[in-house]
Each structure stands twice: as structure tokens, then as C-alpha cells.
Amino acid sequence: MSKKRGRPLTEALTEAERVCLSNGAQLTELRRTVLQLILEAPGPLTAYQLLDQLKEIRKSAVPPTVYRTLEFLMENRLVHKIEQLNAFIPCSDAHHDHHDVQFLICEKCGTVAEIEDHAIVRALAKAAEKQGFHPGKAVVELDGICAACSTSAH
Amino acid sequence: MSKKRGRPLTEALTEAERVCLSNGAQLTELRRTVLQLILEAPGPLTAYQLLDQLKEIRKSAVPPTVYRTLEFLMENRLVHKIEQLNAFIPCSDAHHDHHDVQFLICEKCGTVAEIEDHAIVRALAKAAEKQGFHPGKAVVELDGICAACSTSAH
DNA sequence: TAACGGATGTTATACTATAGCTCTTCAGGT
DNA sequence: ACCTGAAGAGCTATAGTATAACATCCGTTA
Ligand SMILES: [Zn+2]
Ligand SMILES: [Zn+2]
Ligand SMILES: [Zn+2]
Ligand SMILES: [Zn+2]
């Protein structure tokens, strides 16, 4: 489906621990496990794909287990939901503002890249202002073909 | 929930007829009925809300009836799906490119405004190019408070 | 007529998400 | 030590969204 992500797993988990601590939240074993599954996946995972994997580790897992955990991880800015896919990816940068992030979804290999482009953010803000609209979160998801897929033969 | 849309219903339906004709597609009675329901609604409708209304007119309606009709209407650029809401709105302009449209979703009154802002489109194209990404359709949905709701008292 | 394609009917099922209640654990106050 | 409250997790059930697969109807045309 796609290549592995860049950042070492343990580093990402340590960083997650730090983020939760600073948010006054607890990265429990369950949450840590789910985050690890998402980090290890080669691409976006749906809640039920996650559930299937989680069940092998934690027999008691049921849908609410996963959805509650995902909610926690999103609130703490550790994962993103891709609306078009009903699927979840790890956040690639614990520091950015989750209101202002964009995703590039490859239709060929399924990978999703996360970017934070300030020109896009400015254009969105300006367009909203023109309409007298006060924006909160923005969902920006671009479908297309990624660089790797468009250079690879046929 | 929100005020009625601006364009007269019959005018919108006539225009839809014309669009389908020029696409070599047929706006059948079923499709026309579903489009009319969407046009008359004060805000986005989910597929099952639509189904409930359709059943009162057409006893045989079941989920595939609605989903197939919605697929047709989207292919012919007559309606849009709002990904965050799993709901559908009429297209406000049969002429624009559905790859490059944006939505402003009011969290207070539920209305969804459709805009086509070329500065946003350019910023998206440029950001994609920077990554070597070849973009197709873009999903751009801004949550926030619309002008009417932010000026209204309390 | 026969063959075909587009539209719709019909049944069943897959997939996504949440409600609501229980139980345990642990920290803070008495 | 005891009570209490809040957070986390378990558990059952159900709500909500979407599609697969096959059948039927009907108008066009070879
Ligand atoms: Zn992120
Ligand atoms: Zn790719
Ligand atoms: Zn439109
Ligand atoms: Zn509003």
C-alpha cells in the first residue's frame, strides 16, 4: 500500500507521552497501544480495522473502546481523521494547529501526507472574511496522485 | 434551521433539465423528485432523511433508490455531498467546476454556503505542486459561524 | 422478434458510530 | 480509615450510513 513512515516509533510514543502530560491527560496502556497500531500502519486505518488488530491484543475490545480512544487521541492532537475515508492517521507534528492542516490523499497508493501550508490558511481566512463568516476548524483534503506514484512507471 | 434558498424552484429544475440534456443524461421523474426535495430543504439532508421524505411520495423507495439517485445527481453536478455531515445540498451554480469549490458550514444554524474562491484554488494547486502531488478533487469545508448568526442578538 | 442498455425494484448485508449503563480505580477531603 | 467524586474502561444494545447482487421493466435498434 505505501512505505513506512519516517519517525521512529519509540520516539513518537515518547513525544506523545510528553504531550499528554502537558495537557493534563493520561496516555494509558490502551491509548498507547492504539496509538502504536496507528503509528505502525502503512496508511490510514478505519476504526474497525483498528478494532480487529486491537482484539488480538486486548480481548475485551469493542467498538466503543476504539471510538473513545480515537476521540482522546484526536483531542490530544495525536491523530487525525480523514473525513473522506472515515479513517485515521497519526499526526506528523505534535506542535501544529489542528485547525489549519491539510491532507494530500494518493488515490493510487493510499498514503496520506499531512502538510501545513500558510498560504492556504490565509486564503481560507480571507475568503471566509469576505462572506462575514467566522471560521473555526477547516477540513482540507486533496485527492490526487502522489509524487512517488506519478514518477513510478506506468 | 435556516432561511430558504434564493433561486426559484422551477427555475432550478428547468436548469437541471437542461444540464442533464447536455450531458446526455435523463432527469427522470424519480431524479427530479429527489432533486426537488433537496432544493426545497432549508439545509443539508442526509440520505435517510431524504429517504423518509421520498417514501411518502414513492412507496417503493429504499436506500439504494436514494443512493443511486444521489450518485446520478452528483455526477451531473446538481448536488454536493458535505463530507463532514454525510449530507447533501443542491449545487448553487451548475456551471462551476466541482473539483474547485468550497463550503462554509455554520455550526449554529446549520446552513451551508457554497463558494468558489480562486485564491484558495491557486493556493491548493501551489501547495500540491511543491510536494510533487498531482491534485484531482479537493474537499474544502470550513466550520464556523455564518454572518447572519454572528450578528443576531445574544 | 431479439438483443441490448439504462433505469428501477428488491432483498440482504456491510460498514460506521453512539447511547447508556456498570464497574473499578485512584486521588482528595474528613 | 472512610467517604466521595471523577476518570477510565467494560459491556450490551442500537442507531446511522452505504453498497452488493440479482431481478424486472421498458424503450431503442439490429
Ligand atoms: Zn497533525
Ligand atoms: Zn501514491
Ligand atoms: Zn456547486
Ligand atoms: Zn448561521
Coordinates of C-alpha atoms and ligand atoms in Angstrom, one line a residue, chain A residues 1-2 105-111 144-150, chain B residues 133, ligand 2:
Chain A
M1 CA 0.0 0.0 0.0
S2 CA 2.7 2.5 1.0
I105 CA -4.5 11.7 -0.4
C106 CA -3.0 9.5 -3.0
E107 CA -5.6 7.6 -5.0
K108 CA -3.1 5.1 -6.2
C109 CA -1.1 4.0 -3.2
G110 CA -3.5 5.2 -0.4
T111 CA -0.9 7.2 1.5
G144 CA -4.7 13.0 -6.4
I145 CA -1.6 11.2 -7.3
C146 CA 1.5 11.5 -5.0
A147 CA 5.0 12.2 -6.3
A148 CA 6.2 8.6 -5.8
C149 CA 3.2 7.2 -7.8
S150 CA 3.4 9.7 -10.6
Chain B
F133 CA 1.4 15.9 -5.9
Ligands
ZN2 ZN 0.9 7.3 -4.2

